[in-house]
Coordinates of C-alpha atoms and ligand atoms in Angstrom, one line a residue:
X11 CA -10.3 13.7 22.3
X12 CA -12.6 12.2 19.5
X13 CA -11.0 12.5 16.2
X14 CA -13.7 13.7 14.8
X15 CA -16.4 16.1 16.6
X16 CA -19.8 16.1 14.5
X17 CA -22.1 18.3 14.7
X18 CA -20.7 22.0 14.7
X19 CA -23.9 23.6 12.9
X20 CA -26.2 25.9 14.5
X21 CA -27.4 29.6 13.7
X22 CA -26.5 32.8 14.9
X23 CA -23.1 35.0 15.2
X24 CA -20.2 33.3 17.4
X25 CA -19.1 34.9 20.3
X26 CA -17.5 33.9 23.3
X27 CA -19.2 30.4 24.2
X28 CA -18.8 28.3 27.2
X29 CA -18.6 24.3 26.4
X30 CA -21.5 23.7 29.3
X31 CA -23.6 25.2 31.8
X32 CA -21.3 28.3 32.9
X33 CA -20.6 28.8 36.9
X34 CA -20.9 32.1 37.9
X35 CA -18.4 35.2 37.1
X36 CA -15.3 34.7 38.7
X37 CA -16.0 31.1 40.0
X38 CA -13.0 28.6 38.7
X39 CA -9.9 28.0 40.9
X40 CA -7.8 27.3 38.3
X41 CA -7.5 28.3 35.2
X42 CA -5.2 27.6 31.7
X43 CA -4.4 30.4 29.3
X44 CA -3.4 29.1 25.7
X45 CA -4.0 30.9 22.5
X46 CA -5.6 27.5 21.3
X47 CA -8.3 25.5 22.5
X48 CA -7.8 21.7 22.6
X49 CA -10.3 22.0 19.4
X50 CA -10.5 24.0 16.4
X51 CA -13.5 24.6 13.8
X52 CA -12.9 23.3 10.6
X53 CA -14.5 23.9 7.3
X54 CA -14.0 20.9 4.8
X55 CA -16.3 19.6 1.6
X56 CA -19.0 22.1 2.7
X57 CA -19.4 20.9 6.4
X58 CA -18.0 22.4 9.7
X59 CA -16.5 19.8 12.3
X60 CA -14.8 20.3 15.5
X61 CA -11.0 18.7 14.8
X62 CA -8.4 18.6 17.2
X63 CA -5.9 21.7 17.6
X64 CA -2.6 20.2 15.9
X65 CA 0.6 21.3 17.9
X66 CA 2.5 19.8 20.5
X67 CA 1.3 22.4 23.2
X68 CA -2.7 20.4 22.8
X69 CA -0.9 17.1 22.5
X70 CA 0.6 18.0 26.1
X71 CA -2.2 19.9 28.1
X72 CA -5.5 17.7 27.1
X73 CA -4.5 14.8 29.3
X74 CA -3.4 17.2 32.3
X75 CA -6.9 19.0 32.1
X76 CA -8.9 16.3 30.9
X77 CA -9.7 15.1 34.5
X78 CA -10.0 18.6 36.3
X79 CA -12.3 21.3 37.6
X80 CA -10.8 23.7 35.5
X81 CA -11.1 26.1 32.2
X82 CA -9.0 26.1 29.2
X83 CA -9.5 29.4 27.6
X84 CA -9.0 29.7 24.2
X85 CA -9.4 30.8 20.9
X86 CA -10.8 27.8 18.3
X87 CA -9.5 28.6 15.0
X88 CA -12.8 30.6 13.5
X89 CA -13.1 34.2 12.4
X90 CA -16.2 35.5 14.8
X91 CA -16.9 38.0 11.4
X92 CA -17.2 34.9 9.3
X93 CA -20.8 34.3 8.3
X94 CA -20.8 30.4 9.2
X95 CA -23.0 29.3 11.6
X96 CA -22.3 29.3 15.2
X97 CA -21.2 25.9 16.7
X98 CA -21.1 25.1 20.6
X99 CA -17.8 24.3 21.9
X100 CA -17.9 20.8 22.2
X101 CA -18.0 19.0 25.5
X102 CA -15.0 16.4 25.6
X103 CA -12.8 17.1 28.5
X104 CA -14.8 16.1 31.5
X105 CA -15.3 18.6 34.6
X106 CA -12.7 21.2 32.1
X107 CA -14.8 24.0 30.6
X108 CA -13.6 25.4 27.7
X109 CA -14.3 28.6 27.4
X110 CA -13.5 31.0 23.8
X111 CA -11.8 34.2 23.2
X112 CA -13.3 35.1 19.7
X113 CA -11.1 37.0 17.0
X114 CA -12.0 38.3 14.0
X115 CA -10.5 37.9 10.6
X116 CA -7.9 41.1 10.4
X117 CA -7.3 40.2 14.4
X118 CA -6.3 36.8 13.5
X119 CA -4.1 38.0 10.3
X120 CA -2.2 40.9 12.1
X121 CA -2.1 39.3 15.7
X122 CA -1.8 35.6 15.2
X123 CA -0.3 35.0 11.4
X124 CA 1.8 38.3 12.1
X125 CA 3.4 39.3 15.3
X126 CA 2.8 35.5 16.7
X127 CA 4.3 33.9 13.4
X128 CA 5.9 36.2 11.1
X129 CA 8.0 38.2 14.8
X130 CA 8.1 36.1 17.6
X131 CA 8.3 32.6 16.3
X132 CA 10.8 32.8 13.8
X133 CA 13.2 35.2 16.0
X134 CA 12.6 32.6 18.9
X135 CA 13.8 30.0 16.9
X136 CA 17.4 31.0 16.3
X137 CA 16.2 33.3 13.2
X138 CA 16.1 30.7 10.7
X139 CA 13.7 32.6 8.9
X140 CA 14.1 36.5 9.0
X141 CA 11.4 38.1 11.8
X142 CA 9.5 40.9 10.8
X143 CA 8.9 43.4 13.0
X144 CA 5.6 45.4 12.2
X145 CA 4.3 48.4 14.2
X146 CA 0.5 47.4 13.3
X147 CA 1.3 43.9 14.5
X148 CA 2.8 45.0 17.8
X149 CA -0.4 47.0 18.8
X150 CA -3.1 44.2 17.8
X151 CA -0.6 41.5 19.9
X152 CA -1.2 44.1 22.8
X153 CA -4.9 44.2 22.2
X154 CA -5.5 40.7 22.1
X155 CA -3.6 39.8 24.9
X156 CA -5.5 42.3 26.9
X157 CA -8.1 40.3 25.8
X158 CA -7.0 37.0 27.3
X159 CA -6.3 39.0 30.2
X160 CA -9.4 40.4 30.9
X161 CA -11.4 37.4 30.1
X162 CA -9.3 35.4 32.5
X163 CA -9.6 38.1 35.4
X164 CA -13.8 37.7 34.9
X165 CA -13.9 34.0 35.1
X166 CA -11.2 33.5 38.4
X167 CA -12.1 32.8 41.3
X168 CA -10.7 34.6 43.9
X169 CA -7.2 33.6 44.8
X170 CA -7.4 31.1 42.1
X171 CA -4.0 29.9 40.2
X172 CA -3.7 31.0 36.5
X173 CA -1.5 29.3 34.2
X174 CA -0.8 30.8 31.2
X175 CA 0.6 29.1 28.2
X176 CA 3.1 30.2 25.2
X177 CA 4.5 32.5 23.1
X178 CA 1.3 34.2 21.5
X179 CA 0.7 35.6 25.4
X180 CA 3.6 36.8 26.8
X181 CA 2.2 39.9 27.5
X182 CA -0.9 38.6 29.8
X183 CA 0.6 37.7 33.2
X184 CA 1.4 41.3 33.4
X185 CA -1.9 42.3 32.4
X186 CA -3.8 39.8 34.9
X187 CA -1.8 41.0 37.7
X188 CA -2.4 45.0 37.1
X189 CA -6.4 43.6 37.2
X190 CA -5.9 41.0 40.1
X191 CA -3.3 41.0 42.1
X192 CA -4.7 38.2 44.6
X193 CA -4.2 35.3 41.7
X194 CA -1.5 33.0 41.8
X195 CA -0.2 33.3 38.1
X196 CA 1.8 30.6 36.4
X197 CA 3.7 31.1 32.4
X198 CA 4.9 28.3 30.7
X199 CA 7.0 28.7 27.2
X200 CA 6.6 26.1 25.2
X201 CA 9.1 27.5 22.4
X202 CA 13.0 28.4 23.0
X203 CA 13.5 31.6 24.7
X204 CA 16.6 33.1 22.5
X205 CA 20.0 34.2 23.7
X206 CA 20.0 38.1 24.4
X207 CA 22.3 38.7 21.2
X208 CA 18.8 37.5 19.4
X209 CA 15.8 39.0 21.6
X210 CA 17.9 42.5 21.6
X211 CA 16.0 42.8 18.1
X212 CA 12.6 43.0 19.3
X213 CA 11.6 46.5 19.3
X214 CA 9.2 45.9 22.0
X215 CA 11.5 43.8 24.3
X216 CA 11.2 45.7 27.3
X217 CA 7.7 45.3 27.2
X218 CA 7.7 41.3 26.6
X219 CA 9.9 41.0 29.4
X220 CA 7.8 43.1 31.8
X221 CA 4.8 41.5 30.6
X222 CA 6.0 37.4 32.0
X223 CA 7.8 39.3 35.3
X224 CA 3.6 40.0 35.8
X225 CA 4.0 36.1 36.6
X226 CA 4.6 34.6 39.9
X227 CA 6.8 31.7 38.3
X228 CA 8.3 31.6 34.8
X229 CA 9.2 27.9 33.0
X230 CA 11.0 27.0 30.2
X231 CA 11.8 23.7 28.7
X232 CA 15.5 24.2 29.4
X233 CA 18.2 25.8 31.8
X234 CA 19.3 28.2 29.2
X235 CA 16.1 29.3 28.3
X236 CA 15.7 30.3 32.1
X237 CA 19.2 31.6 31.9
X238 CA 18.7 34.0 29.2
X239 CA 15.4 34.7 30.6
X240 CA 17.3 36.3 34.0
X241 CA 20.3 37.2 31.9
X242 CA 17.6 40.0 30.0
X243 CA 16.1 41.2 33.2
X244 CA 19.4 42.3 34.3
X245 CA 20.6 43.6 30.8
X246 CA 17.1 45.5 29.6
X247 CA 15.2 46.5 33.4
X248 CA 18.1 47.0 35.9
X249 CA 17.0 44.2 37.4
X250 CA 19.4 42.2 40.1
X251 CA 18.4 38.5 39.4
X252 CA 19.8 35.8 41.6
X253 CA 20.6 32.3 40.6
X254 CA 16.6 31.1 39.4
X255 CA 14.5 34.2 41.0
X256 CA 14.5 38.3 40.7
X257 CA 12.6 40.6 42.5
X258 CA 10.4 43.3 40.4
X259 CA 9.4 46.2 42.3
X260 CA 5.6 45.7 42.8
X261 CA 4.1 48.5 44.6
X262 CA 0.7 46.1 46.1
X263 CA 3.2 43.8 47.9
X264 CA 4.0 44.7 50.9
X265 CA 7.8 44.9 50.9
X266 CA 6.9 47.2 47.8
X267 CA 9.1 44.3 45.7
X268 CA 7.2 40.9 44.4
X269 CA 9.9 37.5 43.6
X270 CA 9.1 36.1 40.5
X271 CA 11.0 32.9 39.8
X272 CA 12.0 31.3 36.3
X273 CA 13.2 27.5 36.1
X274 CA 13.3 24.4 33.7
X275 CA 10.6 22.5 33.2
X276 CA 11.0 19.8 30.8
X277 CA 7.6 19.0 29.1
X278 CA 6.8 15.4 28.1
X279 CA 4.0 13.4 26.9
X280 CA 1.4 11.1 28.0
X281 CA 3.7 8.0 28.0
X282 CA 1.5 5.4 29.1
X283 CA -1.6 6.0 26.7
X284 CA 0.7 6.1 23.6
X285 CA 2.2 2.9 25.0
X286 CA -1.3 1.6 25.6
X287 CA -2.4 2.4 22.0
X288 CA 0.9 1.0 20.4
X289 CA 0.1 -2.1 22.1
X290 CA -3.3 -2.4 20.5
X291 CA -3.9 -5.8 18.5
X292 CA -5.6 -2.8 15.6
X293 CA -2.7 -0.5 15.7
X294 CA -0.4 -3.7 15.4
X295 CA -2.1 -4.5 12.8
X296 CA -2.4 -1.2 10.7
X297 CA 2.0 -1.0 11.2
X298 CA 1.8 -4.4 9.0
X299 CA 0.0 -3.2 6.8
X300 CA 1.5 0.0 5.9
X301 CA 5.1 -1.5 5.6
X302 CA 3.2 -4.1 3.0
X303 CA 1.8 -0.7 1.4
X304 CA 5.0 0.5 0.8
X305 CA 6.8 -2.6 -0.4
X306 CA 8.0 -4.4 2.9
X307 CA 11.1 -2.5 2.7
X308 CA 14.2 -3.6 4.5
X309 CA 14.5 -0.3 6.5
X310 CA 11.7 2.3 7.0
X311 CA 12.5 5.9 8.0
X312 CA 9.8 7.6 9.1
X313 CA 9.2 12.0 9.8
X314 CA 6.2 13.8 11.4
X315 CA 5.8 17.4 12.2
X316 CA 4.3 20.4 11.1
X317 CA 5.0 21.2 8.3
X318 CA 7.3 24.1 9.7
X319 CA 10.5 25.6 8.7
X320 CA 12.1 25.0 12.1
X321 CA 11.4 21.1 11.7
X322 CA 14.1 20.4 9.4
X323 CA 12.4 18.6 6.7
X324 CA 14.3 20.0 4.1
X325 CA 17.6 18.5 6.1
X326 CA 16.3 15.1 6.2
X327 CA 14.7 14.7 2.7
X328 CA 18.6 16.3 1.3
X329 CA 20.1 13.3 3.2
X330 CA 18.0 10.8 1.8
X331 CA 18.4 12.1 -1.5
X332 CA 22.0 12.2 -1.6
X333 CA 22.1 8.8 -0.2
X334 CA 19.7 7.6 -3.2
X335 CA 21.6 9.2 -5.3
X336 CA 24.7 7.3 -3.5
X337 CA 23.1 3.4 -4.0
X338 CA 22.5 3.9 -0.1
X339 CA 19.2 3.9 0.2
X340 CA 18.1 0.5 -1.6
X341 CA 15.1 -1.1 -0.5
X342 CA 14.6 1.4 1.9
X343 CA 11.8 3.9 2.3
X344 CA 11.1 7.1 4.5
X345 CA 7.6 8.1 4.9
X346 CA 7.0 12.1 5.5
X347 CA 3.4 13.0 7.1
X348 CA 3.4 16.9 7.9
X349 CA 0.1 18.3 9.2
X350 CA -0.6 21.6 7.4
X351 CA 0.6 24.6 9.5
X352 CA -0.1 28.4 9.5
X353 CA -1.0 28.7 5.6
X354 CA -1.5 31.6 5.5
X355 CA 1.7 32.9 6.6
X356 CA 4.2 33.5 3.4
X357 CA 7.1 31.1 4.8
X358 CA 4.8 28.7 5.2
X359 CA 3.8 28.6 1.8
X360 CA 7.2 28.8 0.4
X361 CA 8.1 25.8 3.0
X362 CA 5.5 23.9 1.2
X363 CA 6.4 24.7 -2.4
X364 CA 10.0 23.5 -1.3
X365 CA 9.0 20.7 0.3
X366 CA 6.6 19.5 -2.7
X367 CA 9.4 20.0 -4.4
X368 CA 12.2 17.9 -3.1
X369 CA 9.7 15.0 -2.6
X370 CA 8.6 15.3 -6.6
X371 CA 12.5 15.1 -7.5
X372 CA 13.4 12.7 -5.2
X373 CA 10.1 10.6 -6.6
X374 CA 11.4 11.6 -10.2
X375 CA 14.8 10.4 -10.2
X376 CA 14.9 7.4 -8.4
X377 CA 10.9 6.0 -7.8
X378 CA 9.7 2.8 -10.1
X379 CA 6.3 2.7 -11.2
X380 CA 4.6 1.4 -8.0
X381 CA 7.5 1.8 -6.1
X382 CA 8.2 5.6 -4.4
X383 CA 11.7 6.3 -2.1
X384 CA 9.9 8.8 -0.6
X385 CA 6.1 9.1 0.7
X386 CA 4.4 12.0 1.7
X387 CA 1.8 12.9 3.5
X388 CA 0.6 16.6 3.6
X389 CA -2.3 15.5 6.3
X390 CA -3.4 15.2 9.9
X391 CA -3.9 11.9 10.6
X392 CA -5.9 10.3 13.7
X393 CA -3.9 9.5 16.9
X394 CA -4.4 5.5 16.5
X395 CA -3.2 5.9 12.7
X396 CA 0.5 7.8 14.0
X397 CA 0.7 5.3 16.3
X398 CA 0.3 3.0 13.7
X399 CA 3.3 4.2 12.0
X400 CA 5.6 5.0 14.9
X401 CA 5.2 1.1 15.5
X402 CA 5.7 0.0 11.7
X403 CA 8.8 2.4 11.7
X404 CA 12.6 1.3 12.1
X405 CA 14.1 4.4 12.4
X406 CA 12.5 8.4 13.3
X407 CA 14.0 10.8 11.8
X408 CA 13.8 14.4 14.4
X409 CA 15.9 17.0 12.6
X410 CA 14.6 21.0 13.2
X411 CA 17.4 23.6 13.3
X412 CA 16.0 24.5 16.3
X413 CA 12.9 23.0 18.9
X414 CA 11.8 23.6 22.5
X415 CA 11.3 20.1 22.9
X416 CA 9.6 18.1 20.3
X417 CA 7.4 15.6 21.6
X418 CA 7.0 13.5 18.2
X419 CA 10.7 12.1 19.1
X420 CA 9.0 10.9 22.9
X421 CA 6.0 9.9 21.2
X422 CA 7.8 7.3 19.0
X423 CA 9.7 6.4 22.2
X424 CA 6.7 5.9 24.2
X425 CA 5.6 3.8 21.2
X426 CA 8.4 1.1 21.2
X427 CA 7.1 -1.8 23.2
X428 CA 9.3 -4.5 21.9
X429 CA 12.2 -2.0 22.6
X430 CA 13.7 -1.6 19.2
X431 CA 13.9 1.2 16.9
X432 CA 16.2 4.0 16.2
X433 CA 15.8 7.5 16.6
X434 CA 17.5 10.0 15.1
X435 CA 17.6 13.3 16.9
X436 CA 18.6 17.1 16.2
X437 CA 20.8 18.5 18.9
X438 CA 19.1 21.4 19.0
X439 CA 15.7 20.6 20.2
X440 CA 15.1 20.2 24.5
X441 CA 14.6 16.1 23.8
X442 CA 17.9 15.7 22.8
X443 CA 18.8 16.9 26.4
X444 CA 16.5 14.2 27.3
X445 CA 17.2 12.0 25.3
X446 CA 20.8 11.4 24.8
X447 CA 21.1 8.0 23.6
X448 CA 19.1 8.8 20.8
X449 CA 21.6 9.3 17.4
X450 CA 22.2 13.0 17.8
X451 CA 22.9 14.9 14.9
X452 CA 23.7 18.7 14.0
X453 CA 21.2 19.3 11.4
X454 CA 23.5 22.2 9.8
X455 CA 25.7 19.3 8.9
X456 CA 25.1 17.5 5.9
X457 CA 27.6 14.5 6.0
X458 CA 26.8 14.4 9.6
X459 CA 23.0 13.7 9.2
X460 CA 23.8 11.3 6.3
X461 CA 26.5 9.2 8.5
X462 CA 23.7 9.4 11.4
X463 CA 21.0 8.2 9.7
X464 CA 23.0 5.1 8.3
X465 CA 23.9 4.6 11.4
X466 CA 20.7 4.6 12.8
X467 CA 19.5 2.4 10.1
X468 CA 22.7 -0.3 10.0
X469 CA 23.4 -0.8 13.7
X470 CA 22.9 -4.1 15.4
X471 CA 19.8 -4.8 17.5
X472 CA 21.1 -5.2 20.6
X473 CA 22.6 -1.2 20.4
X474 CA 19.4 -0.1 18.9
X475 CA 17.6 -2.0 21.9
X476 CA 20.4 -0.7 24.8
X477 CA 19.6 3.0 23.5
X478 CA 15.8 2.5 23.6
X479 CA 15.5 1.0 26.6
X480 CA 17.2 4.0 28.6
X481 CA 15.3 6.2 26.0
X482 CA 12.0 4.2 27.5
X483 CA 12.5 4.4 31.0
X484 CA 13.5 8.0 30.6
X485 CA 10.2 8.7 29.1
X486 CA 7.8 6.7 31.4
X487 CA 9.5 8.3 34.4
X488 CA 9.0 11.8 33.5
X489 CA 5.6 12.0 32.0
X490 CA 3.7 14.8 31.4
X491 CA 1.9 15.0 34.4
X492 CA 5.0 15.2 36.1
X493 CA 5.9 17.8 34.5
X494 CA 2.8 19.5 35.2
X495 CA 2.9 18.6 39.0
X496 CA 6.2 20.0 39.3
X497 CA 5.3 22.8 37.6
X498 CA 2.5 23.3 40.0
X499 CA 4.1 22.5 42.9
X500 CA 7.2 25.3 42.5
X501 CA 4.3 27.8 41.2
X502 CA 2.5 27.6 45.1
X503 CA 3.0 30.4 47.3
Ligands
ADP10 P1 5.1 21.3 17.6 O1 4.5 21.5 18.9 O2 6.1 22.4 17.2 O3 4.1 21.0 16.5 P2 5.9 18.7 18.7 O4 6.7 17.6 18.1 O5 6.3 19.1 20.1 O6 6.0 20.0 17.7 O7 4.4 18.3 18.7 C1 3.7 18.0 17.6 C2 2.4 17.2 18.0 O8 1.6 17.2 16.8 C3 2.7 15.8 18.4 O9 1.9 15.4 19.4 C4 2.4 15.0 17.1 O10 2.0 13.7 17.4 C5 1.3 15.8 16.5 N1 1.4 15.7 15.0 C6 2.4 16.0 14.2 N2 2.1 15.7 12.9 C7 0.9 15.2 12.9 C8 0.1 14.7 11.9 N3 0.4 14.7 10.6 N4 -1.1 14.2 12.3 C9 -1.5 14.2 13.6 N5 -0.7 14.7 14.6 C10 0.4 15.2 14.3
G6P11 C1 3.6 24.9 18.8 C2 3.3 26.1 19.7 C3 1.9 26.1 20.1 C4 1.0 26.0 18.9 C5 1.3 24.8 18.0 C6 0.5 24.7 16.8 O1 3.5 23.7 19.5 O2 4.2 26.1 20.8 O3 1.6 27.2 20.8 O4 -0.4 25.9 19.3 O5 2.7 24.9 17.7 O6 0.6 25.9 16.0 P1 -0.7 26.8 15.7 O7 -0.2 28.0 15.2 O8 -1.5 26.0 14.8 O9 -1.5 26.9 17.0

């Protein structure tokens, strides 16, 4: 995907728009659902561009769909009641059409910033911030998902496979299938699925649940997630679930009962390319020259995320500071780049005050003029440019409370060539299951992060490299189109 994608201008309002020459109704055999496009609209210094989407769920599915026959249907960031001008999807993923499920202003505050952010996400993620749980919210996540739904029911093909992705559209296998029960239909979460003691909450849990048993197969990054999955179906529906499968009575089947099947599916990343680009005599380069930027330290620690609550910023930025504080952290520096993230969503915003304000004390206390402990980046940077610093960084620090996977810890993996580096790795994402070698730490646990991440930075070379390399080979073996073929492959009648 181009970094940058000029040319977004045009007249007119902005409805649903096709990225090329539309086939007719009903004509694709396969199809992805995601509430994002791999491309979002983006107003900045009075121009409109097409940027990529951030997010790990992009990161993964551009280089599955990139060579396909196929359409990604998706919403791209704008408000369709917005008076800028219209701008054509662009046209970057080869035979995949992208097609766009437009949402207006109050749609995108109540569905996407509320029930999507403010309910599901936070309660999905262990509750580390308190979920809201909004009436108003409920009933536009309902309408927009029937949306999705019905969009996706006009543009398959008969028999065609649907695979619909993530949290914000849990409700749309169910809906597809009341509307077409001859599609193969495929759900993939790419966020934890919570323990029962958790999802109980959710005033509308019966109807999530019924809404992914509209799916023929069910994945989740992890075992658990699957288990709880099954666990629910038994507790909430009556269901009887068996080891990885339940049966749903479905009067259009002909036994009057349909199986739908729920299993791990580990997602990963596109190993090689990173490699590739971390090999580049330009990316090499750039690493050089951003350790010289920030003083040649003797160590450089290195974080990237959204900037999200789940992420654990806050955990590693108090470990560094106490260890400044400590004489621990001498000639060392830890570079923080966190692309914005869902602004408009109150936690958010309170996440960034927080965040602004650990790094300015941290700065405050212990930086020299020229010289800053800590560096942050509040920005989305270009793929060559993180490669650039996962290759001039000694140790990556991956530290949320709580992560489906996290694919920035693989990424920096991927990026290792010369098989050194240290990565420093929250239990409680799916990578660490992974990932093992990596330093695991319990980000609850302040001493614990602190001992890891000297650790990390102190030990000898040969254990860094001995780590890495089973890190590297686990990576490279199980890319991400394995994970998509697998996928696939169980999801076939
Ligand atoms: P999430 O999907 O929750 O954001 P992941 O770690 O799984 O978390 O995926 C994040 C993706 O976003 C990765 O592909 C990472 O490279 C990318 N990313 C994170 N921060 C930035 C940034 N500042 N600039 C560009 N890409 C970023
Ligand atoms: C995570 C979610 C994705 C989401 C991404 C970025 O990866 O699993 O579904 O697209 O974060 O978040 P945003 O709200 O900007 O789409």
């Amino acid at each position: 995907m181009a970094d940058k994608m000029d040319g977004a201008s045009g007249t007119g309002t902005a409805m649903t728009a096709a990225s090329k020459e539309r086939p007719p109704q009903a004509a694709y055999e396969f199809l992805v659902v995601c509430n994002r496009l791999p491309v979002e609209l983006r107003a900045a210094e009075g121009r409109l561009s097409w940027e990529p989407s951030p997010g790990g769920l992009v990161t993964a599915m551009e280089p599955v769909l990139r060579d396909r026959e196929a359409v990604w249907l998706g919403w791209s960031g704008r408000h369709i009641d917005d008076s800028v001008p219209a701008s054509p999807l662009p046209h970057d993923l080869g035979p995949c059409a992208l097609e766009e499920v437009a949402l207006t202003r109050e749609e995108v505050e109540e569905y996407y910033e509320g029930f999507c952010n403010e309910t599901i996400w936070p309660l999905y993620h262990d509750a580390v911030v308190t979920p809201v749980y909004h009436r108003h919210t409920w009933n536009a996540y309902q309408r927009i998902n029937r949306r999705f739904a019905d969009a996706a029911a006009r543009l398959a093909a008969p028999g065609a496979t649907v695979w619909v992705h993530d949290y914000q559209l849990q409700l749309v296998p169910r809906l597809l299938r009341e509307q077409r029960p001859d599609l193969r239909i495929g759900y993939f979460l790419h966020i934890p699925f919570p323990p029962a003691e958790l999802f109980v909450q959710l005033p509308w849990r019966q109807q999530i649940l019924q809404g992914l048993l509209g799916a023929d197969l069910v994945g989740f990054h992890t075992q658990g997630g699957a288990a709880n999955f099954l666990t629910l179906s038994e507790r909430l529906l009556g269901l009887s679930p068996k080891e990885d499968a339940v049966d749903v009575p479905d009067p259009a089947a002909a036994s009057g009962a349909r199986t739908v099947r729920a299993g791990a599916f580990p997602i990963s990343i596109d190993s090689r390319s990173f490699s590739e680009l971390a090999a580049q005599p330009e990316v090499r380069e750039r690493a050089a020259e951003i350790r010289s930027a920030v003083g040649d330290p003797r160590t450089l620690l290195l974080g990237v995320d959204r900037l999200d609550y789940t992420k654990g910023i806050d955990v590693r930025l108090g470990a560094i500071t106490e260890l400044l504080d400590e004489g621990r952290f001498d000639d060392c520096v830890c570079i923080q780049v966190a692309t914005p993230s869902r602004e408009n969503v109150e936690e958010y915003q309170r996440m960034r005050d927080e965040i602004n304000q650990m790094v300015g004390s941290a700065i405050g206390d212990h930086g020299t003029i020229g010289q800053a402990p800590i560096q942050y980046l509040h920005q989305p940077l270009a793929r060559e440019e993180l490669a650039a610093y996962y290759v001039a960084a000694d140790v990556m620090l991956v530290t949320p409370y709580r992560d489906g996977m996290n694919l920035v810890a693989k990424e920096y993996v991927a990026c290792r060539n010369d098989e050194d580096g240290a990565l420093v790795l929250s239990e409680f994402t799916g990578a660490a299951l992974d990932l093992p070698q990596a330093y695991l730490v319990n980000p609850y646990d302040a001493d614990g992060v602190k001992e890891a991440i000297v650790k990390a930075m102190s030990a000898p070379k040969s254990e860094q490299r001995q780590r890495m390399v089973e890190m590297r080979r686990q990576v490279f073996t199980h890319d991400v189109d394995r994970w998509a073929a697998d996928f696939l492959e169980t999801l076939r009648p």
